[in-house]
Short mmCIF file of C-alpha atoms in Angstrom, two decimals:
data_model
loop_
_atom_site.label_atom_id
_atom_site.label_comp_id
_atom_site.label_asym_id
_atom_site.label_seq_id
_atom_site.Cartn_x
_atom_site.Cartn_y
_atom_site.Cartn_z
CA MET Y 1 16.61 1.85 23.39
CA LYS Y 2 16.72 0.01 20.07
CA PRO Y 3 13.47 0.15 18.06
CA SER Y 4 13.18 -3.65 18.18
CA SER Y 5 13.03 -3.56 21.98
CA VAL Y 6 10.17 -1.04 22.22
CA PRO Y 7 7.25 -2.63 24.08
CA PRO Y 8 3.84 -2.77 22.40
CA PHE Y 9 1.72 0.36 22.76
CA GLY Y 10 -0.74 -1.48 25.03
CA GLU Y 11 2.01 -2.07 27.59
CA LEU Y 12 3.11 1.56 27.45
CA ILE Y 13 -0.41 2.89 27.96
CA ALA Y 14 -1.07 0.33 30.72
CA GLY Y 15 1.81 1.86 32.68
CA CYS Y 16 0.50 5.38 32.11
CA GLN Y 17 -1.22 7.06 35.05
CA ARG Y 18 -1.99 10.68 34.15
CA SER Y 19 -1.57 11.64 30.52
CA ALA Y 20 -0.77 10.36 27.07
CA VAL Y 21 -0.34 12.91 24.30
CA HIS Y 22 0.24 12.24 20.62
CA LEU Y 23 1.58 14.65 18.03
CA GLU Y 24 1.03 13.71 14.38
CA LEU Y 25 2.96 15.60 11.73
CA ARG Y 26 2.28 13.71 8.48
CA ASP Y 27 -0.38 14.02 5.78
CA SER Y 28 -0.31 10.29 5.01
CA TYR Y 29 0.54 7.17 6.95
CA GLY Y 30 1.20 4.63 4.25
CA ILE Y 31 -2.32 3.40 3.80
CA ALA Y 32 -2.43 1.66 0.45
CA SER Y 33 -5.19 2.50 -1.96
CA GLU Y 34 -6.03 -1.22 -2.00
CA ASP Y 35 -6.67 -1.19 1.78
CA GLU Y 36 -10.23 -2.47 2.14
CA ASP Y 37 -11.29 0.05 4.80
CA PHE Y 38 -9.89 3.00 2.85
CA ALA Y 39 -11.51 1.75 -0.37
CA ARG Y 40 -14.85 1.34 1.41
CA TRP Y 41 -14.61 4.90 2.76
CA ARG Y 42 -13.91 6.16 -0.76
CA GLU Y 43 -16.97 4.29 -2.00
CA LEU Y 44 -19.37 5.23 0.81
CA GLY Y 45 -17.98 8.57 1.93
CA GLU Y 46 -18.24 7.40 5.52
CA ILE Y 47 -16.67 4.92 7.91
CA SER Y 48 -18.25 1.49 7.48
CA PRO Y 49 -19.51 -0.72 10.32
CA ALA Y 50 -16.70 -3.19 9.49
CA SER Y 51 -14.19 -0.39 9.95
CA VAL Y 52 -15.68 0.47 13.33
CA GLU Y 53 -15.23 -3.15 14.41
CA GLY Y 54 -11.67 -3.18 13.07
CA ARG Y 55 -10.89 -0.19 15.26
CA ARG Y 56 -12.47 -1.76 18.36
CA PRO Y 57 -9.15 -2.83 19.99
CA TRP Y 58 -7.87 0.76 19.87
CA LEU Y 59 -11.18 2.22 21.04
CA ASP Y 60 -11.32 -0.24 23.95
CA LEU Y 61 -7.74 0.62 24.89
CA VAL Y 62 -8.62 4.33 24.96
CA LYS Y 63 -11.77 3.73 27.01
CA GLU Y 64 -9.84 1.65 29.54
CA ALA Y 65 -7.09 4.24 29.92
CA VAL Y 66 -9.55 7.12 30.23
CA SER Y 67 -11.57 5.17 32.82
CA ARG Y 68 -8.36 4.94 34.91
CA GLY Y 69 -8.04 8.73 34.77
CA VAL Y 70 -5.53 9.01 31.92
CA VAL Y 71 -6.17 12.09 29.80
CA MET Y 72 -5.48 11.19 26.18
CA ARG Y 73 -4.92 14.07 23.76
CA ARG Y 74 -3.94 13.97 20.09
CA ALA Y 75 -2.94 16.94 17.93
CA ARG Y 76 -2.64 16.68 14.17
CA ILE Y 77 -0.74 19.17 12.04
CA VAL Y 78 -2.10 18.99 8.50
CA SER Y 79 -1.49 20.63 5.14
CA VAL Y 80 -4.36 22.57 3.63
CA PRO Y 81 -6.15 21.71 1.54
CA VAL Y 82 -6.01 18.37 3.31
CA SER Y 83 -4.91 15.14 1.63
CA GLU Y 84 -7.33 12.36 0.83
CA TYR Y 85 -5.85 10.36 3.71
CA ILE Y 86 -6.52 13.20 6.16
CA ARG Y 87 -10.15 13.40 4.95
CA TYR Y 88 -10.40 9.67 5.64
CA GLU Y 89 -8.78 10.09 9.06
CA HIS Y 90 -11.09 13.01 9.89
CA ALA Y 91 -14.14 10.94 8.92
CA GLY Y 92 -13.27 8.30 11.53
CA THR Y 93 -12.08 10.59 14.31
CA TYR Y 94 -15.54 10.75 15.87
CA LEU Y 95 -14.87 7.18 17.05
CA ASN Y 96 -11.70 8.23 18.89
CA VAL Y 97 -13.53 11.17 20.45
CA GLY Y 98 -16.40 8.90 21.48
CA ALA Y 99 -13.92 6.60 23.20
CA GLY Y 100 -12.53 9.51 25.22
CA GLU Y 101 -9.63 10.95 23.21
CA LEU Y 102 -9.44 14.72 22.93
CA ILE Y 103 -8.38 15.58 19.38
CA ARG Y 104 -7.43 18.85 17.73
CA TRP Y 105 -6.26 19.88 14.27
CA LEU Y 106 -3.78 22.59 13.26
CA PRO Y 107 -3.28 23.75 9.67
CA ARG Y 108 0.42 23.59 8.81
CA PRO Y 109 0.77 27.35 8.10
CA GLU Y 110 -0.34 28.05 11.69
CA ALA Y 111 2.44 25.75 12.96
CA ALA Y 112 5.19 27.43 10.92
CA THR Y 113 6.49 29.50 13.82
CA LEU Y 114 6.52 26.65 16.35
CA ALA Y 115 9.60 24.66 17.37
CA LEU Y 116 8.66 21.04 16.69
CA PRO Y 117 10.45 17.68 16.87
CA GLY Y 118 11.26 15.95 13.60
CA ALA Y 119 9.07 12.90 14.23
CA ASP Y 120 5.62 11.96 15.47
CA PHE Y 121 5.55 10.95 19.12
CA TRP Y 122 3.54 9.74 22.06
CA LEU Y 123 4.50 11.20 25.44
CA PHE Y 124 3.43 9.21 28.49
CA ASP Y 125 3.09 11.00 31.85
CA ASP Y 126 5.61 13.65 30.71
CA ARG Y 127 8.39 11.12 31.30
CA LEU Y 128 8.64 8.69 28.38
CA ILE Y 129 8.47 9.34 24.64
CA ARG Y 130 7.79 6.83 21.91
CA PHE Y 131 8.94 8.37 18.63
CA GLY Y 132 7.40 6.95 15.46
CA TYR Y 133 9.42 6.88 12.25
CA PHE Y 134 8.02 6.70 8.74
CA ALA Y 135 9.46 6.52 5.24
CA GLY Y 136 8.78 9.25 2.69
CA ASP Y 137 5.81 7.31 1.31
CA GLY Y 138 4.31 7.06 4.80
CA ALA Y 139 5.27 3.43 5.40
CA PHE Y 140 6.02 2.66 9.04
CA VAL Y 141 9.74 2.25 9.76
CA GLY Y 142 9.90 1.78 13.55
CA HIS Y 143 9.65 3.18 17.05
CA GLU Y 144 12.19 4.37 19.56
CA LEU Y 145 11.82 5.18 23.25
CA ASN Y 146 13.46 8.17 24.90
CA ASP Y 147 13.31 9.22 28.55
CA ASP Y 148 15.89 12.02 28.50
CA PRO Y 149 14.33 14.82 30.64
CA GLN Y 150 15.43 17.54 28.19
CA VAL Y 151 13.88 15.71 25.26
CA THR Y 152 10.65 14.96 27.13
CA LYS Y 153 10.36 18.63 28.13
CA MET Y 154 11.00 19.75 24.55
CA CYS Y 155 8.30 17.40 23.26
CA ALA Y 156 5.84 18.37 26.02
CA ASP Y 157 6.38 22.06 25.23
CA ALA Y 158 5.98 21.43 21.50
CA PHE Y 159 2.75 19.52 22.05
CA GLU Y 160 1.30 22.24 24.28
CA SER Y 161 2.16 24.96 21.76
CA VAL Y 162 0.35 23.00 19.04
CA TRP Y 163 -2.58 22.24 21.34
CA ASP Y 164 -3.00 25.91 22.24
CA ARG Y 165 -3.25 26.96 18.57
CA SER Y 166 -5.30 24.05 17.29
CA THR Y 167 -9.02 23.61 16.65
CA PRO Y 168 -11.12 20.95 18.43
CA HIS Y 169 -12.18 18.12 16.14
CA GLU Y 170 -15.88 19.08 16.31
CA GLU Y 171 -15.06 22.53 14.88
CA PHE Y 172 -12.49 21.54 12.24
CA ALA Y 173 -13.84 21.18 8.73
CA VAL Y 174 -11.93 19.35 6.00
#
């Protein structure tokens, strides 16, 4: 499927019935230093109330999916010491966890012996993958869907291998 024809994430998660897993492989996702939320975090050292409200659509989407019985898990592979962006992301992860996402972190050296796909992905019900593509500076490039059973199995296996080695958010210090 061409990236331009990928449905919005909300539609993909609405069709999900059992599980949605997300593997993140990058240390930065193109957030500009002039981004107001990021700048506020730098200033305060914590996630601001305005940032919480800005994240409300995502948090509501997670809560709705979890209330339908969808188990949402996210695993993040990160370099250590972590980047400033990852510290920012870690600071706000409590919101995702509070909404019902299960989140774990894996230091990159501990992932070195794992077979991993070359791009971030979401895997819905072990049947449909949405790959996310980013430029070298972390800027978003596009998405692509894939439902090839061999590729979905490869991604499911990769996610589970990361999940098994990773540390729950509550125990991971940055």
